[in-house]
Tab-separated table of C-alpha atoms in Angstrom:
chain	number	residue	atom	x	y	z
A	1	UNK	CA	50.552	74.430	10.843
A	2	UNK	CA	49.474	78.032	11.438
A	3	UNK	CA	48.948	79.005	15.010
A	4	UNK	CA	45.549	80.257	16.134
A	5	UNK	CA	44.439	83.227	18.177
A	6	UNK	CA	41.271	83.277	20.262
A	7	UNK	CA	42.289	86.005	22.657
A	8	UNK	CA	41.259	89.161	20.818
A	9	UNK	CA	44.876	90.375	20.749
A	10	UNK	CA	47.338	90.549	17.828
A	11	UNK	CA	49.192	87.667	19.501
A	12	UNK	CA	49.007	83.958	18.898
A	13	UNK	CA	47.629	81.961	21.846
A	14	UNK	CA	50.860	79.956	22.133
A	15	UNK	CA	52.902	83.155	22.363
A	16	UNK	CA	50.601	84.514	25.044
A	17	UNK	CA	50.927	81.211	26.894
A	18	UNK	CA	54.727	81.432	26.780
A	19	UNK	CA	54.656	85.008	28.095
A	20	UNK	CA	52.568	83.926	31.071
A	21	UNK	CA	54.542	80.734	31.674
A	22	UNK	CA	57.886	82.527	31.874
A	23	UNK	CA	56.853	85.425	34.079
A	24	UNK	CA	59.772	85.692	36.556
A	25	UNK	CA	57.569	85.845	39.678
A	26	UNK	CA	54.008	85.006	40.594
A	27	UNK	CA	53.489	88.681	41.326
A	28	UNK	CA	54.361	89.501	37.716
A	29	UNK	CA	52.078	86.714	36.540
A	30	UNK	CA	49.214	88.080	38.609
A	31	UNK	CA	49.679	91.519	37.036
A	32	UNK	CA	49.532	89.869	33.615
A	33	UNK	CA	46.339	88.077	34.613
A	34	UNK	CA	44.761	91.335	35.764
A	35	UNK	CA	45.447	92.845	32.352
A	36	UNK	CA	44.045	89.734	30.661
A	37	UNK	CA	40.913	89.802	32.818
A	38	UNK	CA	40.274	93.366	31.686
A	39	UNK	CA	40.140	92.063	28.108
A	40	UNK	CA	38.209	88.868	28.760
A	41	UNK	CA	37.036	86.902	31.809
A	42	UNK	CA	38.374	83.613	30.457
A	43	UNK	CA	42.027	82.726	29.891
A	44	UNK	CA	42.834	79.755	27.635
A	45	UNK	CA	44.995	76.761	28.368
A	46	UNK	CA	46.553	74.238	25.996
A	47	UNK	CA	44.733	71.011	25.343
A	48	UNK	CA	47.537	68.838	26.726
A	49	UNK	CA	48.311	69.432	30.387
A	50	UNK	CA	48.601	72.680	32.272
A	51	UNK	CA	51.535	74.604	33.640
A	52	UNK	CA	51.541	76.276	37.056
A	53	UNK	CA	50.829	79.600	35.379
A	54	UNK	CA	47.703	78.241	33.729
A	55	UNK	CA	46.314	76.858	36.965
A	56	UNK	CA	47.003	80.216	38.562
A	57	UNK	CA	45.435	82.117	35.679
A	58	UNK	CA	42.196	80.176	36.178
A	59	UNK	CA	41.937	81.681	39.680
A	60	UNK	CA	42.526	85.169	38.299
A	61	UNK	CA	43.301	88.070	40.637
A	62	UNK	CA	41.633	86.196	43.517
A	63	UNK	CA	44.626	83.830	43.530
A	64	UNK	CA	45.737	84.693	47.115
A	65	UNK	CA	42.311	83.757	48.471
A	66	UNK	CA	42.085	80.649	46.282
A	67	UNK	CA	45.508	79.393	47.382
A	68	UNK	CA	44.718	79.947	51.056
A	69	UNK	CA	41.690	77.662	50.705
A	70	UNK	CA	43.935	75.012	49.165
A	71	UNK	CA	46.841	75.276	51.617
A	72	UNK	CA	45.137	75.887	54.944
A	73	UNK	CA	45.713	73.011	57.394
A	74	UNK	CA	42.122	72.446	58.483
A	75	UNK	CA	42.850	69.283	60.440
A	76	UNK	CA	45.081	71.222	62.799
A	77	UNK	CA	42.218	73.184	64.336
A	78	UNK	CA	39.423	72.033	66.602
A	79	UNK	CA	36.533	73.587	68.458
A	80	UNK	CA	38.980	74.390	71.278
A	81	UNK	CA	41.527	76.033	68.964
A	82	UNK	CA	42.848	79.515	69.651
A	83	UNK	CA	40.889	81.974	67.454
A	84	UNK	CA	43.850	84.286	66.781
A	85	UNK	CA	46.087	81.399	65.750
A	86	UNK	CA	43.410	80.138	63.375
A	87	UNK	CA	42.942	83.584	61.831
A	88	UNK	CA	46.658	84.205	61.296
A	89	UNK	CA	47.499	80.773	59.894
A	90	UNK	CA	48.358	80.465	56.197
A	91	UNK	CA	47.899	84.143	55.257
A	92	UNK	CA	46.740	85.190	51.802
A	93	UNK	CA	50.044	85.077	49.908
A	94	UNK	CA	50.282	87.312	46.861
A	95	UNK	CA	53.398	85.527	45.620
A	96	UNK	CA	52.877	81.789	46.319
A	97	UNK	CA	55.485	79.116	45.756
A	98	UNK	CA	55.309	76.438	43.094
A	99	UNK	CA	52.008	74.546	43.192
A	100	UNK	CA	52.128	70.829	43.934
A	101	UNK	CA	50.211	68.279	41.873
A	102	UNK	CA	47.729	67.740	44.702
A	103	UNK	CA	47.188	71.472	45.073
A	104	UNK	CA	46.591	71.812	41.341
A	105	UNK	CA	43.734	69.328	41.486
A	106	UNK	CA	42.052	71.084	44.400
A	107	UNK	CA	42.641	74.519	42.889
A	108	UNK	CA	41.111	73.468	39.590
A	109	UNK	CA	38.064	71.985	41.322
A	110	UNK	CA	37.512	75.115	43.407
A	111	UNK	CA	37.985	77.524	40.506
A	112	UNK	CA	35.437	75.589	38.454
A	113	UNK	CA	32.893	75.872	41.264
A	114	UNK	CA	33.472	79.606	41.659
A	115	UNK	CA	33.403	80.190	37.886
A	116	UNK	CA	29.999	78.531	37.523
A	117	UNK	CA	28.660	80.361	40.570
A	118	UNK	CA	29.802	83.597	38.949
A	119	UNK	CA	27.797	82.683	35.844
A	120	UNK	CA	24.737	82.066	38.029
A	121	UNK	CA	25.325	85.258	39.991
A	122	UNK	CA	25.728	87.276	36.798
A	123	UNK	CA	22.538	85.871	35.287
A	124	UNK	CA	20.433	86.448	38.398
A	125	UNK	CA	21.927	89.758	39.524
A	126	UNK	CA	23.753	91.424	36.622
A	127	UNK	CA	22.193	90.538	33.261
A	128	UNK	CA	19.312	88.070	32.860
A	129	UNK	CA	19.931	87.739	29.106
A	130	UNK	CA	23.342	86.062	29.345
A	131	UNK	CA	24.070	82.577	30.654
A	132	UNK	CA	27.774	83.363	30.966
A	133	UNK	CA	29.163	86.000	33.281
A	134	UNK	CA	29.271	89.573	32.054
A	135	UNK	CA	30.809	90.899	35.266
A	136	UNK	CA	33.580	93.422	34.738
A	137	UNK	CA	37.086	92.429	35.818
A	138	UNK	CA	36.688	94.421	39.046
A	139	UNK	CA	33.258	92.944	39.810
A	140	UNK	CA	34.520	89.444	39.078
A	141	UNK	CA	37.453	89.971	41.436
A	142	UNK	CA	35.161	91.101	44.252
A	143	UNK	CA	32.828	88.156	43.730
A	144	UNK	CA	35.538	85.505	43.538
A	145	UNK	CA	37.538	86.912	46.420
A	146	UNK	CA	34.424	86.783	48.601
A	147	UNK	CA	33.520	83.257	47.469
A	148	UNK	CA	36.956	81.856	48.283
A	149	UNK	CA	36.830	83.457	51.721
A	150	UNK	CA	33.412	81.916	52.335
A	151	UNK	CA	34.831	78.608	51.137
A	152	UNK	CA	37.650	78.856	53.694
A	153	UNK	CA	35.190	79.743	56.461
A	154	UNK	CA	32.958	76.768	55.634
A	155	UNK	CA	35.940	74.406	55.501
A	156	UNK	CA	36.914	75.586	58.982
A	157	UNK	CA	33.378	75.267	60.363
A	158	UNK	CA	31.735	72.474	58.347
A	159	UNK	CA	28.303	71.177	59.215
A	160	UNK	CA	29.468	67.586	59.610
A	161	UNK	CA	31.742	68.585	62.510
A	162	UNK	CA	28.833	69.199	64.860
A	163	UNK	CA	26.741	66.692	66.761
A	164	UNK	CA	23.403	67.128	68.482
A	165	UNK	CA	25.073	66.769	71.880
A	166	UNK	CA	26.887	70.073	71.334
A	167	UNK	CA	23.624	72.018	71.508
A	168	UNK	CA	23.686	71.959	75.305
A	169	UNK	CA	27.369	72.857	75.677
A	170	UNK	CA	27.124	76.637	75.931
A	171	UNK	CA	30.831	77.070	76.646
A	172	UNK	CA	31.804	75.183	73.497
A	173	UNK	CA	29.240	77.060	71.410
A	174	UNK	CA	30.656	80.352	72.671
A	175	UNK	CA	34.213	79.290	71.731
A	176	UNK	CA	33.189	78.353	68.208
A	177	UNK	CA	31.316	81.613	67.731
A	178	UNK	CA	34.400	83.547	68.853
A	179	UNK	CA	36.525	81.591	66.366
A	180	UNK	CA	34.149	82.499	63.567
A	181	UNK	CA	34.167	86.178	64.478
A	182	UNK	CA	37.963	86.384	64.682
A	183	UNK	CA	38.396	84.568	61.351
A	184	UNK	CA	36.227	87.134	59.561
A	185	UNK	CA	37.704	90.045	61.521
A	186	UNK	CA	40.907	89.645	59.506
A	187	UNK	CA	39.236	91.227	56.478
A	188	UNK	CA	38.729	94.953	55.777
A	189	UNK	CA	35.228	96.356	56.159
A	190	UNK	CA	34.626	96.825	52.428
A	191	UNK	CA	35.668	93.227	51.787
A	192	UNK	CA	33.224	92.042	54.446
A	193	UNK	CA	30.428	93.963	52.759
A	194	UNK	CA	31.260	92.114	49.553
A	195	UNK	CA	31.261	88.853	51.487
A	196	UNK	CA	27.840	89.759	52.898
A	197	UNK	CA	26.517	90.152	49.342
A	198	UNK	CA	28.078	86.859	48.249
A	199	UNK	CA	26.428	85.074	51.181
A	200	UNK	CA	23.062	86.399	50.012
A	201	UNK	CA	23.339	84.611	46.666
A	202	UNK	CA	24.267	81.340	48.409
A	203	UNK	CA	21.402	81.778	50.840
A	204	UNK	CA	18.974	82.405	47.975
A	205	UNK	CA	20.053	79.142	46.328
A	206	UNK	CA	19.533	77.136	49.511
A	207	UNK	CA	16.291	78.975	50.237
A	208	UNK	CA	14.911	77.948	46.850
A	209	UNK	CA	15.628	74.238	47.398
A	210	UNK	CA	14.638	73.974	51.068
A	211	UNK	CA	10.983	75.023	50.840
A	212	UNK	CA	11.857	78.324	52.472
A	213	UNK	CA	12.681	76.796	55.874
A	214	UNK	CA	15.020	79.303	57.493
A	215	UNK	CA	16.641	76.817	59.875
A	216	UNK	CA	17.440	74.517	56.957
A	217	UNK	CA	18.810	77.378	54.868
A	218	UNK	CA	21.208	78.487	57.609
A	219	UNK	CA	22.431	74.940	58.201
A	220	UNK	CA	22.993	74.389	54.490
A	221	UNK	CA	25.217	77.461	54.343
A	222	UNK	CA	27.832	75.390	56.173
A	223	UNK	CA	28.327	73.351	52.986
A	224	UNK	CA	29.661	76.498	51.328
A	225	UNK	CA	29.878	77.451	47.647
A	226	UNK	CA	30.387	73.849	46.548
A	227	UNK	CA	27.265	72.750	48.409
A	228	UNK	CA	25.257	75.609	46.924
A	229	UNK	CA	26.287	74.635	43.412
A	230	UNK	CA	25.438	70.966	43.951
A	231	UNK	CA	22.042	71.874	45.424
A	232	UNK	CA	21.400	74.241	42.510
A	233	UNK	CA	22.236	71.585	39.946
A	234	UNK	CA	20.285	68.837	41.723
A	235	UNK	CA	17.433	71.245	42.578
A	236	UNK	CA	17.312	69.688	46.025
A	237	UNK	CA	19.269	69.955	49.251
A	238	UNK	CA	19.114	66.190	49.734
A	239	UNK	CA	22.195	65.868	47.542
A	240	UNK	CA	24.082	67.243	50.567
A	241	UNK	CA	23.072	64.502	52.991
A	242	UNK	CA	26.688	63.327	53.283
A	243	UNK	CA	27.790	66.840	54.257
A	244	UNK	CA	25.350	67.512	57.061
A	245	UNK	CA	23.243	65.489	59.493
A	246	UNK	CA	19.661	66.104	58.388
A	247	UNK	CA	18.426	64.682	61.691
A	248	UNK	CA	19.272	68.138	63.023
A	249	UNK	CA	16.684	69.721	60.783
A	250	UNK	CA	13.625	67.543	61.326
A	251	UNK	CA	11.980	69.445	64.184
A	252	UNK	CA	12.165	72.841	62.430
A	253	UNK	CA	13.917	74.429	65.410
A	254	UNK	CA	16.960	76.678	65.342
A	255	UNK	CA	20.234	74.892	65.997
A	256	UNK	CA	22.674	77.074	67.983
A	257	UNK	CA	25.747	76.305	65.867
A	258	UNK	CA	23.868	76.865	62.611
A	259	UNK	CA	21.662	79.795	63.615
A	260	UNK	CA	22.948	82.926	61.832
A	261	UNK	CA	25.878	80.842	60.665
A	262	UNK	CA	27.684	83.747	58.999
A	263	UNK	CA	25.487	86.722	59.838
A	264	UNK	CA	26.157	86.505	63.604
A	265	UNK	CA	29.955	86.944	63.384
A	266	UNK	CA	29.395	89.729	60.860
A	267	UNK	CA	27.039	91.442	63.303
A	268	UNK	CA	29.704	91.156	65.999
A	269	UNK	CA	32.228	92.800	63.696
A	270	UNK	CA	29.911	95.657	62.667
A	271	UNK	CA	29.277	96.363	66.336
A	272	UNK	CA	32.960	96.180	67.312
A	273	UNK	CA	33.906	98.540	64.485
A	274	UNK	CA	30.966	100.855	65.177
A	275	UNK	CA	29.823	100.508	61.569
A	276	UNK	CA	26.285	100.591	60.228
A	277	UNK	CA	25.661	97.063	58.911
A	278	UNK	CA	24.398	96.378	55.390
A	279	UNK	CA	20.622	96.325	55.168
A	280	UNK	CA	18.943	92.940	55.238
A	281	UNK	CA	16.911	93.808	52.161
A	282	UNK	CA	19.962	94.904	50.160
A	283	UNK	CA	20.189	93.076	46.859
A	284	UNK	CA	23.002	90.575	46.397
A	285	UNK	CA	24.412	93.013	43.857
A	286	UNK	CA	24.769	95.944	46.256
A	287	UNK	CA	28.412	95.628	47.315
A	288	UNK	CA	29.818	93.686	44.362
A	289	UNK	CA	28.370	95.171	41.186
A	290	UNK	CA	28.908	98.681	39.882
A	291	UNK	CA	26.036	98.418	37.424
A	292	UNK	CA	23.060	96.129	36.763
A	293	UNK	CA	21.940	95.643	33.170
A	294	UNK	CA	18.193	95.812	32.633
A	295	UNK	CA	17.316	96.801	36.192
A	296	UNK	CA	14.435	98.939	34.892
A	297	UNK	CA	13.217	96.579	32.163
A	298	UNK	CA	9.496	95.976	31.835
A	299	UNK	CA	7.391	93.115	30.507
A	300	UNK	CA	7.366	93.182	26.701
A	301	UNK	CA	3.579	92.916	26.529
A	302	UNK	CA	2.031	94.741	29.473
A	303	UNK	CA	4.845	97.082	30.534
A	304	UNK	CA	4.860	95.572	34.016
A	305	UNK	CA	8.063	96.541	35.904
A	306	UNK	CA	10.220	93.512	36.541
A	307	UNK	CA	13.904	94.131	35.978
A	308	UNK	CA	15.945	90.999	36.619
A	309	UNK	CA	12.828	89.106	37.727
A	310	UNK	CA	11.513	89.016	34.174
A	311	UNK	CA	11.769	85.754	32.261
A	312	UNK	CA	13.436	85.449	28.892
A	313	UNK	CA	15.666	83.172	26.849
A	314	UNK	CA	19.228	83.717	28.032
A	315	UNK	CA	22.037	83.306	25.520
A	316	UNK	CA	25.751	82.623	25.485
A	317	UNK	CA	27.925	85.715	25.238
A	318	UNK	CA	30.821	85.661	22.747
A	319	UNK	CA	34.209	85.568	24.449
A	320	UNK	CA	37.599	86.550	23.080
A	321	UNK	CA	39.234	83.844	25.161
A	322	UNK	CA	38.209	80.208	25.090
A	323	UNK	CA	35.966	79.396	28.039
A	324	UNK	CA	37.281	77.161	30.765
A	325	UNK	CA	35.995	73.726	29.806
A	326	UNK	CA	34.080	72.001	32.569
A	327	UNK	CA	30.905	69.911	32.873
A	328	UNK	CA	29.102	72.244	35.263
A	329	UNK	CA	26.236	73.809	33.318
A	330	UNK	CA	24.978	76.948	35.061
A	331	UNK	CA	21.559	77.845	33.734
A	332	UNK	CA	19.368	77.236	30.722
A	333	UNK	CA	16.663	79.587	29.482
A	334	UNK	CA	13.472	79.229	31.546
A	335	UNK	CA	14.476	76.272	33.674
A	336	UNK	CA	14.139	78.102	37.002
A	337	UNK	CA	10.575	79.204	36.381
A	338	UNK	CA	8.698	78.212	39.587
A	339	UNK	CA	6.066	75.982	38.102
A	340	UNK	CA	3.974	72.882	38.758
A	341	UNK	CA	3.143	71.891	35.208
A	342	UNK	CA	-0.092	70.057	36.041
A	343	UNK	CA	-1.483	73.249	37.569
A	344	UNK	CA	-1.040	74.999	34.233
A	345	UNK	CA	-3.271	72.737	32.187
A	346	UNK	CA	-6.088	74.696	30.572
A	347	UNK	CA	-9.145	75.413	32.738
A	348	UNK	CA	-10.819	72.201	34.010
A	349	UNK	CA	-8.307	69.882	32.361
A	350	UNK	CA	-6.166	70.133	35.487
A	351	UNK	CA	-9.071	68.614	37.476
A	352	UNK	CA	-9.689	65.807	34.999
A	353	UNK	CA	-7.868	62.880	36.632
A	354	UNK	CA	-7.643	60.923	33.382
A	355	UNK	CA	-5.872	63.800	31.648
A	356	UNK	CA	-3.874	64.965	34.671
A	357	UNK	CA	-2.385	61.542	35.385
A	358	UNK	CA	-1.368	61.005	31.769
A	359	UNK	CA	0.066	64.506	31.563
A	360	UNK	CA	2.130	63.986	34.717
A	361	UNK	CA	3.510	60.718	33.355
A	362	UNK	CA	4.518	62.507	30.151
A	363	UNK	CA	6.271	65.399	31.923
A	364	UNK	CA	7.664	63.881	35.143
A	365	UNK	CA	11.139	63.536	33.624
A	366	UNK	CA	11.161	67.236	32.719
A	367	UNK	CA	10.323	68.637	36.148
A	368	UNK	CA	13.343	69.633	38.227
A	369	UNK	CA	15.774	69.011	35.396
A	370	UNK	CA	17.777	71.011	32.878
A	371	UNK	CA	15.268	69.879	30.252
A	372	UNK	CA	12.567	72.158	31.684
A	373	UNK	CA	14.002	75.369	30.209
A	374	UNK	CA	14.232	74.192	26.588
A	375	UNK	CA	10.825	72.512	26.945
A	376	UNK	CA	9.120	75.735	28.036
A	377	UNK	CA	10.936	77.748	25.392
A	378	UNK	CA	9.893	75.332	22.644
A	379	UNK	CA	6.216	75.945	23.451
A	380	UNK	CA	6.485	79.145	21.436
A	381	UNK	CA	6.357	76.922	18.356
A	382	UNK	CA	2.685	76.204	19.172
A	383	UNK	CA	1.509	79.813	19.371
A	384	UNK	CA	-0.096	79.680	15.911
A	385	UNK	CA	-2.688	77.279	17.303
A	386	UNK	CA	-4.013	79.617	19.983
A	387	UNK	CA	-5.456	83.118	20.291
A	388	UNK	CA	-4.196	85.905	17.979
A	389	UNK	CA	-2.948	87.769	21.047
A	390	UNK	CA	0.069	85.453	21.071
A	391	UNK	CA	0.997	85.927	17.413
A	392	UNK	CA	3.737	88.430	18.210
A	393	UNK	CA	5.006	86.739	21.357
A	394	UNK	CA	8.546	85.439	20.978
A	395	UNK	CA	10.848	83.424	23.235
A	396	UNK	CA	13.382	86.265	23.168
A	397	UNK	CA	10.867	88.726	24.659
A	398	UNK	CA	10.747	89.534	28.369
A	399	UNK	CA	7.824	88.228	30.403
A	400	UNK	CA	6.504	88.946	33.862
A	401	UNK	CA	5.315	85.992	35.929
A	402	UNK	CA	1.638	86.595	35.134
A	403	UNK	CA	2.162	86.865	31.375
A	404	UNK	CA	4.330	83.789	31.115
A	405	UNK	CA	1.921	81.798	33.274
A	406	UNK	CA	-0.914	82.817	30.944
A	407	UNK	CA	1.154	81.761	27.944
A	408	UNK	CA	1.829	78.332	29.442
A	409	UNK	CA	-1.846	77.754	30.255
A	410	UNK	CA	-2.755	78.407	26.635
A	411	UNK	CA	-0.084	76.144	25.149
A	412	UNK	CA	0.696	73.198	27.417
A	413	UNK	CA	-2.501	71.355	26.565
A	414	UNK	CA	-1.824	71.720	22.829
A	415	UNK	CA	1.641	70.246	23.277
A	416	UNK	CA	0.150	67.360	25.268
A	417	UNK	CA	-2.497	66.656	22.622
A	418	UNK	CA	0.130	66.477	19.893
A	419	UNK	CA	2.401	64.297	22.027
A	420	UNK	CA	-0.405	61.822	22.698
A	421	UNK	CA	-1.332	61.623	19.020
A	422	UNK	CA	2.327	61.234	18.102
A	423	UNK	CA	2.488	58.288	20.513
A	424	UNK	CA	-0.409	56.535	18.786
A	425	UNK	CA	-3.267	57.773	20.971
A	426	UNK	CA	-6.642	58.448	19.389
A	427	UNK	CA	-9.564	60.231	21.057
A	428	UNK	CA	-11.866	57.759	22.865
A	429	UNK	CA	-14.937	58.983	21.006
A	430	UNK	CA	-15.745	59.871	17.388
A	431	UNK	CA	-16.525	63.361	18.570
A	432	UNK	CA	-14.959	65.710	21.081
A	433	UNK	CA	-16.847	66.830	24.155
A	434	UNK	CA	-18.853	69.905	23.210
A	435	UNK	CA	-17.467	71.808	26.159
A	436	UNK	CA	-13.834	70.782	25.608
A	437	UNK	CA	-11.312	71.818	28.231
A	438	UNK	CA	-13.994	73.915	29.954
A	439	UNK	CA	-16.257	70.937	30.664
A	440	UNK	CA	-17.436	70.706	34.278
A	441	UNK	CA	-18.676	67.130	33.991
A	442	UNK	CA	-15.149	65.826	33.342
A	443	UNK	CA	-14.249	66.873	36.883
A	444	UNK	CA	-16.796	64.832	38.827
A	445	UNK	CA	-17.812	62.040	36.429
A	446	UNK	CA	-14.885	59.680	35.656
A	447	UNK	CA	-16.840	57.784	32.993
A	448	UNK	CA	-17.346	61.002	31.041
A	449	UNK	CA	-13.689	61.966	31.460
A	450	UNK	CA	-12.592	58.574	30.128
A	451	UNK	CA	-14.991	58.291	27.179
A	452	UNK	CA	-14.841	61.828	25.813
A	453	UNK	CA	-11.910	63.863	24.542
A	454	UNK	CA	-11.482	67.150	26.391
A	455	UNK	CA	-8.188	68.206	24.817
A	456	UNK	CA	-10.087	70.445	22.430
A	457	UNK	CA	-11.582	73.915	22.084
A	458	UNK	CA	-15.206	74.202	23.345
A	459	UNK	CA	-17.894	74.371	20.669
A	460	UNK	CA	-20.666	75.054	23.178
A	461	UNK	CA	-20.878	77.155	26.279
A	462	UNK	CA	-18.740	80.123	27.216
A	463	UNK	CA	-15.053	79.178	26.676
A	464	UNK	CA	-14.019	81.814	29.195
């Protein structure tokens, strides 16, 4: 059987695997990985089992940071622990020993989390047109190194370690804050700037699922990269209720041990080193990315500046190496568009309770799910039924918030009409209401709303 090559090199995948497997030292293997990462961000593994080298290759050049997360003895340190001892324990080893079976499982789990977060980071900060990471090898290294260090920090200071009684123990709070500062002080200044940028992407995820409550966002940071990914996928922070006591967060007050969870120790370090801190309004790309694709892009239809905030249909990027197979889907087309679908029904339809209730029942399963993106993208198939202005609009174009909102308002009701008819519904009257979706009577007279069809274009009155 002929051997296959998916790596973009004039080498069979099995040969490349053997080269990596028989590297004499882990240092040599890491150098090989760095070369591979320059060619492609994904390194393949055989379908049956994985060798140590393949587990290590999945971590890439951030292996020392990834292995420290796996091997650190978290149970050995308490709130009274010596900060210096905690910081010096289990240093980042650039030539680790053989990986145990238990370590392999944890390493694989962590690398999957970081890989998907990189895809999300790339899409939201590097290139909005690609669902898979297009970070360069150097950018990817910076991002992953920072994420593993945040992961270590959050494992050392998890949210479930703290109780409400600690809020009044100022001495204990001071000890924990010193521990946090010393832990981060081990890293060079440039690395801490990268970590600052990585924290911003985690904070933005938690911010988006916590209704913008700052005290909740800071507390959720203690669940780390894994918590951010779970909240992102579930579109809610309630998926983290086993990781943190939500009773803390009910009164909307700052909690001392969560307030400025990572930013406070960073501030202490900037001050101690007499360094100007990164700006609060710096983008999450500032210290990690060398270049942002499409930063100056404008809306395809009204030339409105938008850059990475524009909406479009993201696509998979071809890869020379096979992608790491895992079930963690990062992002799909339009599925993060901030929308309440009922509010986007045409004109007065949104105020027609008969229509609004039926529409909500038909779309409830779509809201806050991965189905939302494909659903919104598929609405472009209905553009022939609306105004000529939409004839040249395509799902691959770039849209500002206003334009895409306008598009949805013009097309959601048409989709709903067709769905109802497809389900066997027929209009309640032989004729449509003359004023269609613009009818005012449908809003305040339930009998009219129930006996007339308003999912139609007005034939009387001003449709605007």
